Each structure stands twice: as structure tokens, then as C-alpha cells.
């Protein structure tokens, strides 16, 4: 069992350049199933609705950075459509394969979501009221996380959901990835992600370093954590 007293930064298979497109798409589909089982979209949508009550006279512009296969962005748009919420959702990711996969998924679902290819660490690809980010911070070094959060603070609100590092999370992730998918990439990347993740205290400290005064970090089911911040 790995040492969980510190954070291990380990490159993930799905981050590697030259990954065959079909293997990448299979991994994205597996991540969608994992997010569904974790109720990630619902938890995030409810958090957004609490932070920003709906205003029928104003559109809430939401950017989902490192959006991968787009399932979260599509889920948020579907949630808003069903409840008559004025949310405009954009997903962004550095991977052209992920963006093609996401755009096709949105078209099949009949959901109006925009997708743009962009490097999250290079700044926001436009003006937004809220930035959301899920399962991305554990890919980054501490310095990159501070940079990302600082850039995201150009928006009025930030919501981040990510893994929590720990032995129990590692064991459950190792088993869970093998139960929900046959993707060997996810079998490797899932446990590695837990080893690379932060603790709530570490995330809170990095948020302070990024200038997010008043940021709150709470534990989130299952074995995740959520950071919320609103500009003063």
C-alpha cells in the first residue's frame, strides 16, 4: 500500500500524448459511468443553484474547465433545462479527442452546450460568471493548482470537486474501477489519481495561496471534496 502521508504526483496514462483515439474514448465513457455512480453532476448542480439563485432576467455563464468527455457540462445543461434555469454552459479541454467526443455526446442528447479546445493553465477562454472544475486538480502540481485557481478567480464564483487522498479511498477506487469498467487505462489511472490527490487541508491552503479569501472546502460523497468560493 502506498504512503499516504504525502502527495504523489504521478502521470496518468490518459494524459499521455499519442494515446489511441478509441482507447481514449473508452476511458472517457468509463469516467462518465463513474461520475454517474458518484452523483457528481447532481451534487455540483445543487451547489451552483444554492450559490447563485436563479434570476429570470440574467443568464449565468458557466465554464467547465478540463471537461473531458463533456458528461458534466451536458448534465448541468440538462439539469438547468428541466428546471427552467438560465444557465449557459461551456466545456473546455486541451484534448481534441475529448472535445470531439463531448460535442458528439451533446448532439446525441439534444442538449445545447458549447465546447472549446483550450489549455486550462493558459487562462479562461472568455468571460464567465462561474468556473467549475471536477477531477482535474490531482493532475497538477501545487504551483499549477495555485495558478489555475488564481486565473479562475476572474469569475465571480468557483466550484471545484476532486478526489480526497487516503488509504480507504485508494482501496475502494482500486476495486470500484474494476467493477464498473473493463478499460485498463481507468484501472491504472483511478488508483494513481487517489495517490496524486490532495487532502481538504492541503486544498484549503492552496486556495489561500491563490488569493481565494473565504474559500470553503467540505467533504463530499463518495471520498471526494468540494471547494466553493465567491468573490467578496
Coordinates of C-alpha atoms in Angstrom, one line a residue:
X1 CA 0.0 0.0 0.0
X2 CA 1.4 3.4 -0.9
X3 CA 2.5 6.0 1.6
X4 CA -0.4 8.5 2.0
X5 CA 1.3 10.8 4.4
X6 CA 2.4 12.9 1.4
X7 CA 1.1 13.6 -2.1
X8 CA 2.5 11.6 -5.0
X9 CA 2.4 13.3 -8.4
X10 CA 2.2 10.5 -10.9
X11 CA 1.4 11.0 -14.6
X12 CA -1.7 9.2 -15.8
X13 CA -2.0 7.0 -18.8
X14 CA -4.8 9.1 -20.3
X15 CA -2.6 12.2 -20.2
X16 CA 0.0 10.7 -22.4
X17 CA 0.3 12.1 -26.0
X18 CA -0.3 9.6 -28.7
X19 CA -2.9 7.6 -26.9
X20 CA -5.0 5.7 -29.5
X21 CA -8.3 7.5 -30.0
X22 CA -10.5 4.5 -29.3
X23 CA -8.7 3.8 -26.0
X24 CA -9.2 7.4 -25.0
X25 CA -12.9 7.4 -25.9
X26 CA -13.3 4.1 -23.9
X27 CA -11.7 5.7 -20.9
X28 CA -14.0 8.8 -21.3
X29 CA -17.1 6.5 -21.3
X30 CA -15.8 4.8 -18.2
X31 CA -15.3 8.1 -16.4
X32 CA -18.9 9.0 -17.3
X33 CA -20.2 5.9 -15.6
X34 CA -18.1 6.6 -12.5
X35 CA -19.4 10.2 -12.4
X36 CA -23.0 8.9 -12.7
X37 CA -22.5 6.4 -9.8
X38 CA -20.9 9.2 -7.7
X39 CA -23.8 11.6 -8.4
X40 CA -21.2 14.2 -9.2
X41 CA -23.4 16.3 -11.6
X42 CA -26.3 16.4 -9.2
X43 CA -24.2 17.5 -6.3
X44 CA -22.5 20.1 -8.4
X45 CA -25.7 21.4 -9.9
X46 CA -27.3 21.8 -6.4
X47 CA -24.3 23.6 -5.2
X48 CA -24.4 26.1 -8.1
X49 CA -28.1 26.7 -7.5
X50 CA -27.5 27.5 -3.8
X51 CA -24.6 29.8 -4.6
X52 CA -26.4 31.7 -7.3
X53 CA -30.2 31.8 -7.0
X54 CA -31.9 31.9 -10.4
X55 CA -32.6 35.3 -11.9
X56 CA -35.0 35.2 -14.9
X57 CA -33.5 38.5 -16.2
X58 CA -29.9 37.2 -16.3
X59 CA -28.0 34.3 -17.8
X60 CA -25.5 32.6 -15.6
X61 CA -22.4 31.9 -17.7
X62 CA -20.7 28.7 -16.5
X63 CA -17.3 27.4 -17.7
X64 CA -16.4 23.7 -17.0
X65 CA -12.7 23.6 -17.4
X66 CA -10.9 20.3 -18.2
X67 CA -14.3 19.0 -19.1
X68 CA -13.1 15.7 -20.7
X69 CA -15.9 13.8 -22.4
X70 CA -18.4 16.5 -21.5
X71 CA -20.7 14.5 -19.4
X72 CA -20.7 17.0 -16.5
X73 CA -21.3 20.0 -18.8
X74 CA -24.1 18.1 -20.5
X75 CA -25.6 17.1 -17.2
X76 CA -25.6 20.6 -15.9
X77 CA -27.3 21.9 -19.0
X78 CA -29.9 19.1 -18.8
X79 CA -30.5 20.0 -15.1
X80 CA -31.0 23.7 -15.9
X81 CA -33.3 22.9 -18.8
X82 CA -35.6 20.7 -16.8
X83 CA -35.9 23.4 -14.1
X84 CA -36.1 26.5 -16.3
X85 CA -32.8 27.9 -15.0
X86 CA -30.9 30.5 -17.1
X87 CA -27.6 28.7 -17.3
X88 CA -25.3 28.9 -20.3
X89 CA -22.8 26.0 -20.2
X90 CA -19.4 25.9 -21.9
X91 CA -17.0 23.0 -21.6
X92 CA -13.3 23.3 -22.4
X93 CA -10.4 20.8 -22.6
X94 CA -7.0 20.7 -24.1
X95 CA -7.7 17.4 -25.9
X96 CA -9.2 17.5 -29.3
X97 CA -10.3 13.9 -28.9
X98 CA -12.2 14.8 -25.7
X99 CA -13.8 17.8 -27.4
X100 CA -15.0 15.8 -30.4
X101 CA -16.3 13.1 -28.1
X102 CA -18.1 15.8 -26.0
X103 CA -19.7 17.6 -28.9
X104 CA -21.0 14.3 -30.4
X105 CA -22.5 13.4 -27.0
X106 CA -24.2 16.7 -26.6
X107 CA -25.7 16.4 -30.2
X108 CA -27.0 12.9 -29.5
X109 CA -28.6 14.1 -26.3
X110 CA -30.1 17.2 -27.9
X111 CA -28.6 19.4 -25.3
X112 CA -27.3 22.9 -26.1
X113 CA -23.7 23.0 -24.8
X114 CA -20.7 24.8 -26.3
X115 CA -17.3 23.2 -26.3
X116 CA -14.0 24.9 -26.9
X117 CA -10.5 23.5 -27.1
X118 CA -8.3 25.4 -24.5
X119 CA -5.5 24.9 -22.1
X120 CA -6.8 25.5 -18.6
X121 CA -3.5 26.7 -17.4
X122 CA -3.3 29.4 -20.1
X123 CA -6.3 31.3 -18.8
X124 CA -10.0 31.4 -19.2
X125 CA -11.2 31.3 -22.9
X126 CA -13.6 34.1 -22.4
X127 CA -15.7 35.9 -19.7
X128 CA -17.7 33.8 -17.3
X129 CA -19.7 34.2 -14.1
X130 CA -18.7 30.8 -12.7
X131 CA -15.9 28.4 -13.2
X132 CA -16.4 24.7 -12.3
X133 CA -13.8 22.0 -12.3
X134 CA -14.0 18.3 -11.4
X135 CA -11.4 15.6 -11.2
X136 CA -8.6 17.8 -12.6
X137 CA -6.6 19.2 -9.7
X138 CA -5.0 15.9 -8.9
X139 CA -3.3 16.0 -12.4
X140 CA -1.5 19.2 -11.4
X141 CA 1.5 20.3 -9.2
X142 CA 0.8 22.6 -6.2
X143 CA 2.1 25.5 -8.2
X144 CA -0.1 24.7 -11.1
X145 CA -3.2 24.5 -8.8
X146 CA -2.5 27.9 -7.4
X147 CA -2.1 29.3 -10.9
X148 CA -5.3 27.7 -12.0
X149 CA -7.4 28.9 -9.1
X150 CA -5.9 32.4 -9.4
X151 CA -6.9 32.6 -13.0
X152 CA -10.4 31.1 -12.3
X153 CA -10.9 33.9 -9.8
X154 CA -11.6 36.2 -12.7
X155 CA -15.1 34.8 -12.4
X156 CA -17.4 35.7 -9.6
X157 CA -17.8 32.1 -8.3
X158 CA -15.7 28.9 -8.3
X159 CA -16.8 25.4 -7.5
X160 CA -14.2 22.5 -7.5
X161 CA -14.9 18.8 -6.9
X162 CA -12.0 16.4 -6.6
X163 CA -10.7 13.3 -5.0
X164 CA -9.5 13.1 -1.4
X165 CA -6.2 11.3 -0.8
X166 CA -6.4 8.4 1.7
X167 CA -5.9 4.7 2.2
X168 CA -9.7 3.8 2.2
X169 CA -10.2 5.9 -1.0
X170 CA -7.4 4.1 -2.7
X171 CA -8.8 0.7 -1.8
X172 CA -12.3 1.5 -2.9
X173 CA -11.1 3.1 -6.1
X174 CA -9.0 0.1 -7.0
X175 CA -11.9 -2.2 -6.6
X176 CA -14.6 0.1 -8.0
X177 CA -12.8 0.8 -11.3
X178 CA -12.6 -2.9 -11.9
X179 CA -16.3 -3.4 -11.2
X180 CA -17.6 -0.6 -13.5
X181 CA -15.3 -0.8 -16.5
X182 CA -13.0 -3.0 -18.5
X183 CA -10.8 -0.1 -19.5
X184 CA -7.2 -0.9 -18.5
X185 CA -6.5 2.8 -18.6
X186 CA -9.0 3.5 -15.9
X187 CA -7.8 0.5 -13.9
X188 CA -4.4 2.2 -13.7
X189 CA -5.4 5.8 -13.6
X190 CA -8.0 5.5 -10.9
X191 CA -5.7 4.4 -8.0
X192 CA -3.0 6.7 -9.3
X193 CA -5.4 9.6 -9.1
X194 CA -6.1 9.0 -5.4
X195 CA -2.3 8.9 -4.7
X196 CA -2.0 12.2 -6.6
X197 CA -5.0 13.9 -4.9
X198 CA -5.0 16.5 -2.1
X199 CA -6.4 16.4 1.4
X200 CA -9.1 19.0 2.3
X201 CA -6.5 20.9 4.4
X202 CA -4.0 21.0 1.5
X203 CA -6.6 22.3 -0.9
X204 CA -7.7 25.0 1.5
X205 CA -4.1 26.1 1.9
X206 CA -3.5 26.3 -1.8
X207 CA -6.8 28.2 -2.3
X208 CA -5.5 30.8 0.2
X209 CA -2.2 31.0 -1.7
X210 CA -4.2 31.7 -4.8
X211 CA -5.9 34.6 -3.1
X212 CA -9.3 32.9 -2.7
X213 CA -10.2 34.6 0.6
X214 CA -13.1 32.9 2.3
X215 CA -12.9 29.7 0.2
X216 CA -14.6 26.8 1.9
X217 CA -13.7 23.1 1.5
X218 CA -16.0 20.3 2.6
X219 CA -16.0 16.6 2.3
X220 CA -18.2 15.2 -0.5
X221 CA -19.6 11.7 -1.0
X222 CA -18.0 9.5 -2.0
X223 CA -14.4 10.1 -1.0
X224 CA -14.3 13.5 -2.7
X225 CA -14.2 17.1 -1.5
X226 CA -15.7 20.3 -2.8
X227 CA -14.3 23.8 -2.7
X228 CA -16.6 26.8 -3.1
X229 CA -15.7 30.4 -3.4
X230 CA -17.5 33.7 -4.2
X231 CA -15.7 36.9 -4.8
X232 CA -16.0 39.4 -1.9

